[in-house]
CSV table of C-alpha atoms in Angstrom, one decimal:
chain,number,residue,atom,x,y,z
A,1,MET,CA,-20.2,-49.2,-53.3
A,2,THR,CA,-23.7,-48.5,-52.2
A,3,LEU,CA,-24.3,-52.1,-51.0
A,4,GLU,CA,-22.4,-54.0,-48.4
A,5,PHE,CA,-20.3,-56.9,-49.6
A,6,PRO,CA,-22.4,-59.7,-48.0
A,7,VAL,CA,-25.5,-58.2,-49.5
A,8,VAL,CA,-23.9,-58.2,-52.9
A,9,LEU,CA,-23.1,-61.9,-52.6
A,10,ARG,CA,-26.6,-62.7,-51.4
A,11,LEU,CA,-28.1,-60.8,-54.4
A,12,ILE,CA,-25.8,-62.5,-56.9
A,13,ASP,CA,-27.2,-65.8,-55.6
A,14,GLU,CA,-30.8,-64.5,-55.7
A,15,ARG,CA,-30.5,-63.2,-59.3
A,16,SER,CA,-28.8,-66.5,-60.3
A,17,THR,CA,-31.7,-68.4,-58.8
A,18,ALA,CA,-34.1,-66.2,-60.8
A,19,PHE,CA,-32.1,-66.8,-63.9
A,20,ARG,CA,-32.4,-70.6,-63.4
A,21,ALA,CA,-36.1,-70.3,-62.8
A,22,ALA,CA,-36.5,-68.7,-66.2
A,23,ILE,CA,-34.4,-71.4,-67.9
A,24,ALA,CA,-36.4,-74.1,-66.1
A,25,SER,CA,-39.8,-72.7,-67.3
A,26,ALA,CA,-38.7,-72.0,-70.9
A,27,PRO,CA,-40.7,-74.0,-73.5
A,28,SER,CA,-37.5,-74.4,-75.5
A,29,LEU,CA,-33.9,-73.6,-74.9
A,30,ASP,CA,-33.5,-72.9,-78.6
A,31,ALA,CA,-35.6,-69.7,-78.3
A,32,GLN,CA,-33.9,-66.6,-79.5
A,33,VAL,CA,-33.1,-64.0,-76.9
A,34,PRO,CA,-34.7,-60.8,-78.2
A,35,THR,CA,-32.4,-58.5,-76.3
A,36,CYS,CA,-29.3,-60.5,-77.5
A,37,PRO,CA,-30.5,-61.8,-80.9
A,38,GLU,CA,-27.2,-63.5,-81.6
A,39,TRP,CA,-27.9,-66.0,-78.7
A,40,THR,CA,-30.5,-68.7,-77.9
A,41,LEU,CA,-31.4,-69.3,-74.3
A,42,PHE,CA,-29.0,-72.2,-74.3
A,43,ASP,CA,-26.2,-69.8,-75.5
A,44,LEU,CA,-27.1,-67.4,-72.8
A,45,ALA,CA,-27.0,-70.1,-70.1
A,46,GLN,CA,-23.6,-71.2,-71.4
A,47,HIS,CA,-22.3,-67.7,-71.3
A,48,ILE,CA,-23.5,-67.3,-67.7
A,49,GLY,CA,-22.1,-70.6,-66.5
A,50,GLU,CA,-18.7,-70.4,-68.2
A,51,GLY,CA,-18.3,-66.7,-67.4
A,52,ARG,CA,-19.0,-67.2,-63.6
A,53,ARG,CA,-16.4,-70.0,-63.5
A,54,ASP,CA,-13.8,-67.9,-65.2
A,55,TRP,CA,-14.4,-65.0,-62.8
A,56,ALA,CA,-14.2,-67.4,-59.9
A,57,ALA,CA,-10.8,-68.5,-61.1
A,58,THR,CA,-9.8,-64.8,-61.7
A,59,VAL,CA,-10.8,-63.9,-58.2
A,60,ALA,CA,-8.9,-66.9,-56.7
A,61,ALA,CA,-5.8,-65.9,-58.6
A,62,GLY,CA,-5.7,-62.4,-57.1
A,63,PRO,CA,-3.6,-59.7,-58.7
A,64,ALA,CA,-2.5,-60.9,-62.2
A,65,PRO,CA,-1.6,-59.5,-65.6
A,66,ALA,CA,-4.5,-61.2,-67.3
A,67,LYS,CA,-7.9,-62.8,-66.6
A,68,SER,CA,-7.8,-66.4,-65.5
A,69,ALA,CA,-9.7,-69.3,-67.2
A,70,ALA,CA,-11.4,-72.0,-65.2
A,71,GLU,CA,-9.7,-75.4,-65.6
A,72,GLY,CA,-11.4,-78.7,-66.0
A,73,VAL,CA,-14.8,-77.2,-66.8
A,74,PRO,CA,-17.2,-80.0,-67.8
A,75,ALA,CA,-19.0,-79.7,-71.1
A,76,VAL,CA,-22.2,-77.7,-70.9
A,77,PRO,CA,-25.0,-80.2,-70.6
A,78,ARG,CA,-27.9,-80.0,-73.0
A,79,GLU,CA,-30.3,-81.8,-70.8
A,80,ARG,CA,-32.3,-79.2,-68.8
A,81,GLU,CA,-32.0,-80.6,-65.3
A,82,ALA,CA,-28.2,-81.2,-65.7
A,83,LEU,CA,-27.9,-77.7,-67.1
A,84,LEU,CA,-29.6,-76.2,-64.1
A,85,ALA,CA,-27.3,-78.1,-61.8
A,86,TRP,CA,-24.3,-76.9,-63.8
A,87,LEU,CA,-25.5,-73.3,-63.5
A,88,ALA,CA,-26.0,-73.6,-59.8
A,89,GLU,CA,-22.5,-75.0,-59.4
A,90,SER,CA,-21.1,-72.1,-61.5
A,91,THR,CA,-22.7,-69.5,-59.2
A,92,GLU,CA,-21.5,-71.4,-56.1
A,93,GLN,CA,-17.9,-71.3,-57.4
A,94,LEU,CA,-18.1,-67.6,-58.0
A,95,VAL,CA,-19.7,-66.7,-54.6
A,96,ASP,CA,-17.3,-69.0,-52.7
A,97,ALA,CA,-14.3,-67.4,-54.4
A,98,LEU,CA,-15.5,-63.9,-53.6
A,99,ARG,CA,-16.4,-64.8,-50.0
A,100,GLU,CA,-13.0,-66.3,-49.4
A,101,ALA,CA,-11.1,-63.4,-51.0
A,102,GLY,CA,-13.1,-60.7,-49.3
A,103,PRO,CA,-13.9,-57.2,-50.8
A,104,ASP,CA,-10.6,-55.5,-50.4
A,105,ARG,CA,-8.3,-58.0,-52.1
A,106,ASP,CA,-6.8,-56.8,-55.4
A,107,CYS,CA,-7.9,-58.6,-58.5
A,108,TRP,CA,-7.5,-58.4,-62.3
A,109,THR,CA,-10.2,-56.4,-64.0
A,110,TRP,CA,-10.8,-55.2,-67.5
A,111,TRP,CA,-11.4,-51.7,-66.2
A,112,GLU,CA,-8.2,-49.8,-65.6
A,113,THR,CA,-9.0,-46.1,-65.8
A,114,SER,CA,-12.6,-46.2,-64.5
A,115,GLN,CA,-13.8,-44.9,-61.1
A,116,SER,CA,-14.2,-48.5,-59.8
A,117,PRO,CA,-11.3,-50.1,-57.9
A,118,ARG,CA,-9.6,-53.2,-59.2
A,119,THR,CA,-10.7,-55.3,-56.2
A,120,CYS,CA,-12.8,-58.3,-55.5
A,121,GLY,CA,-15.5,-56.1,-54.1
A,122,ALA,CA,-15.8,-54.2,-57.4
A,123,VAL,CA,-15.8,-57.5,-59.3
A,124,ALA,CA,-18.7,-58.8,-57.1
A,125,ARG,CA,-20.6,-55.6,-57.7
A,126,HIS,CA,-20.1,-55.9,-61.5
A,127,GLN,CA,-21.0,-59.6,-61.4
A,128,LEU,CA,-24.3,-58.8,-59.7
A,129,GLN,CA,-25.2,-56.4,-62.5
A,130,GLN,CA,-24.3,-59.0,-65.1
A,131,MET,CA,-26.5,-61.5,-63.5
A,132,ALA,CA,-29.4,-59.0,-63.0
A,133,VAL,CA,-29.4,-57.9,-66.6
A,134,HIS,CA,-29.0,-61.4,-68.1
A,135,THR,CA,-31.8,-62.6,-65.8
A,136,TYR,CA,-34.0,-59.9,-67.4
A,137,ASP,CA,-32.8,-61.2,-70.8
A,138,ALA,CA,-33.9,-64.7,-69.9
A,139,GLN,CA,-37.2,-63.6,-68.5
A,140,ILE,CA,-38.2,-61.5,-71.5
A,141,THR,CA,-37.4,-64.4,-73.7
A,142,ILE,CA,-40.1,-66.5,-72.0
A,143,GLY,CA,-42.5,-63.6,-71.9
A,144,ALA,CA,-42.3,-62.9,-68.2
A,145,PRO,CA,-39.9,-59.9,-67.7
A,146,GLU,CA,-39.6,-58.6,-64.1
A,147,SER,CA,-38.2,-55.3,-62.9
A,148,LEU,CA,-34.8,-55.6,-61.2
A,149,PRO,CA,-35.1,-55.3,-57.4
A,150,VAL,CA,-34.8,-51.7,-56.5
A,151,GLU,CA,-31.6,-52.0,-54.5
A,152,VAL,CA,-30.0,-53.8,-57.4
A,153,ALA,CA,-31.2,-51.3,-59.9
A,154,LEU,CA,-30.1,-48.3,-57.9
A,155,ASP,CA,-26.6,-49.7,-57.5
A,156,GLY,CA,-26.7,-50.7,-61.1
A,157,VAL,CA,-26.9,-47.2,-62.4
A,158,ASP,CA,-24.0,-46.1,-60.2
A,159,GLU,CA,-22.0,-49.2,-61.1
A,160,PHE,CA,-22.5,-48.8,-64.9
A,161,LEU,CA,-21.5,-45.2,-64.9
A,162,SER,CA,-18.5,-45.6,-62.6
A,163,THR,CA,-17.2,-48.9,-64.2
A,164,CYS,CA,-18.4,-49.1,-67.8
A,165,VAL,CA,-18.5,-45.4,-68.7
A,166,ALA,CA,-15.9,-43.7,-66.6
A,167,THR,CA,-12.5,-43.4,-68.3
A,168,THR,CA,-9.6,-41.1,-68.7
A,169,SER,CA,-9.8,-41.4,-72.5
A,170,ALA,CA,-10.7,-38.1,-74.1
A,171,TRP,CA,-14.3,-37.5,-75.1
A,172,PRO,CA,-14.1,-36.8,-78.8
A,173,HIS,CA,-17.0,-34.4,-79.0
A,174,LYS,CA,-18.0,-31.0,-77.5
A,175,PRO,CA,-17.8,-31.2,-73.7
A,176,ALA,CA,-21.2,-32.2,-72.3
A,177,VAL,CA,-23.0,-33.1,-69.1
A,178,ILE,CA,-25.7,-35.8,-68.8
A,179,ASP,CA,-27.8,-36.1,-65.7
A,180,PHE,CA,-29.6,-39.3,-64.7
A,181,HIS,CA,-32.5,-39.1,-62.2
A,182,ALA,CA,-34.1,-42.2,-60.6
A,183,SER,CA,-37.6,-41.7,-59.4
A,184,GLU,CA,-36.6,-43.5,-56.2
A,185,GLY,CA,-34.7,-40.4,-55.2
A,186,ARG,CA,-31.1,-40.8,-56.5
A,187,SER,CA,-29.4,-38.8,-59.2
A,188,TRP,CA,-26.0,-38.9,-61.0
A,189,ARG,CA,-24.1,-36.4,-63.2
A,190,LEU,CA,-21.8,-37.7,-66.0
A,191,SER,CA,-19.3,-35.1,-67.2
A,192,LEU,CA,-17.7,-35.7,-70.6
A,193,SER,CA,-14.6,-33.7,-71.7
A,194,ALA,CA,-11.1,-34.0,-73.1
A,195,ASP,CA,-10.1,-35.4,-69.6
A,196,GLY,CA,-12.5,-38.3,-70.1
A,197,ALA,CA,-15.7,-39.3,-68.4
A,198,ARG,CA,-16.4,-39.0,-64.7
A,199,THR,CA,-19.6,-39.5,-62.6
A,200,VAL,CA,-20.6,-37.9,-59.3
A,201,ARG,CA,-23.8,-38.2,-57.2
A,202,ILE,CA,-25.9,-35.1,-57.1
A,203,PRO,CA,-28.8,-34.1,-54.8
A,204,GLY,CA,-31.5,-34.3,-57.4
A,205,PRO,CA,-33.4,-32.5,-60.2
A,206,GLY,CA,-33.3,-28.7,-59.9
A,207,THR,CA,-30.4,-28.6,-57.4
A,208,GLU,CA,-27.5,-28.5,-59.9
A,209,PRO,CA,-25.5,-25.3,-60.2
A,210,ASP,CA,-25.3,-25.7,-64.0
A,211,ALA,CA,-27.8,-27.0,-66.4
A,212,ALA,CA,-27.1,-30.4,-68.0
A,213,SER,CA,-26.7,-30.8,-71.8
A,214,PHE,CA,-29.2,-33.7,-71.5
A,215,SER,CA,-31.1,-35.4,-68.7
A,216,ALA,CA,-33.1,-38.6,-68.4
A,217,ARG,CA,-35.6,-39.4,-65.7
A,218,GLY,CA,-37.2,-42.8,-64.9
A,219,THR,CA,-37.2,-45.6,-62.4
A,220,ALA,CA,-33.8,-47.1,-61.5
A,221,ASN,CA,-34.9,-50.2,-63.3
A,222,GLU,CA,-35.5,-48.2,-66.5
A,223,LEU,CA,-32.2,-46.4,-66.2
A,224,VAL,CA,-30.3,-49.6,-65.9
A,225,LEU,CA,-32.0,-51.2,-68.9
A,226,ILE,CA,-31.4,-48.0,-70.9
A,227,LEU,CA,-27.7,-48.0,-70.1
A,228,HIS,CA,-27.4,-51.7,-71.0
A,229,ASN,CA,-29.3,-51.0,-74.3
A,230,ARG,CA,-32.2,-53.3,-73.3
A,231,ILE,CA,-35.0,-50.8,-73.8
A,232,PRO,CA,-35.3,-47.6,-75.9
A,233,ILE,CA,-34.4,-44.3,-74.3
A,234,ASP,CA,-37.9,-43.0,-75.3
A,235,SER,CA,-39.1,-45.0,-72.3
A,236,LEU,CA,-37.8,-42.2,-70.1
A,237,GLU,CA,-38.7,-38.5,-69.5
A,238,LEU,CA,-36.0,-36.7,-71.5
A,239,ASP,CA,-34.8,-33.1,-71.6
A,240,GLY,CA,-32.1,-31.4,-73.6
A,241,ASP,CA,-29.9,-32.4,-76.6
A,242,ARG,CA,-30.6,-36.1,-77.2
A,243,ARG,CA,-27.7,-36.3,-79.6
A,244,VAL,CA,-25.3,-36.2,-76.6
A,245,PHE,CA,-26.8,-39.5,-75.3
A,246,GLU,CA,-26.6,-41.0,-78.8
A,247,GLN,CA,-22.9,-39.9,-79.0
A,248,LEU,CA,-22.3,-41.6,-75.6
A,249,SER,CA,-24.0,-44.8,-76.7
A,250,ALA,CA,-21.8,-45.0,-79.8
A,251,TRP,CA,-18.6,-44.0,-78.0
A,252,ASP,CA,-15.8,-46.6,-77.7
A,253,PRO,CA,-13.1,-45.1,-75.5
A,254,GLY,CA,-10.7,-47.8,-76.7
A,255,GLU,CA,-10.7,-46.5,-80.2
């Protein structure tokens, strides 16, 4: 982790507050979310609230063979003020469960062969990124998108690559290397091979012993949004074989 556990909890709360602010100012909760076209703003709010409650229950359960589901969850209110209060309570339940458990306690996670541990600290880190990206979804729906805070975005690139991409499942294409360079001064190298996908931090552009198959440069915010498929990759400075990134985007290690 690049952020201390208490900082992660604080940022979860801050991003959740920003999410509620977008919901509060939306002209209509029936507006379609352009980055998640299958959802309206209300659907997004429901996903956020129910998901945080389920993760709170999962954290509280500790090591388990499956994800836990929150019990006795009230129906998602349609009235805006009640919905905002329900969302705030959902975040409070998650943060309280994480704080009580602490970062080192084992916890069920959906990632098994990634580079992220199966701990409450890793869950907190992933929950921060979920809240950050979905806050962007809500903000762009109301026409007021904001960049992710720099510390959130920098950790977000690292978290996505080590949690959502890293795997021991074999890469089905020719071995490749993708470098990601954040303009804030942090860089990562993703290696793809028959052994799977693994990420390491690298000093920066021009310092690698071997050339990458493909590289992307931009702000940490842009890199996170690219990785989460929120903005087109053409938003970045690109170099090398773009097909490698397209193969990565289409890859499902579970297949």
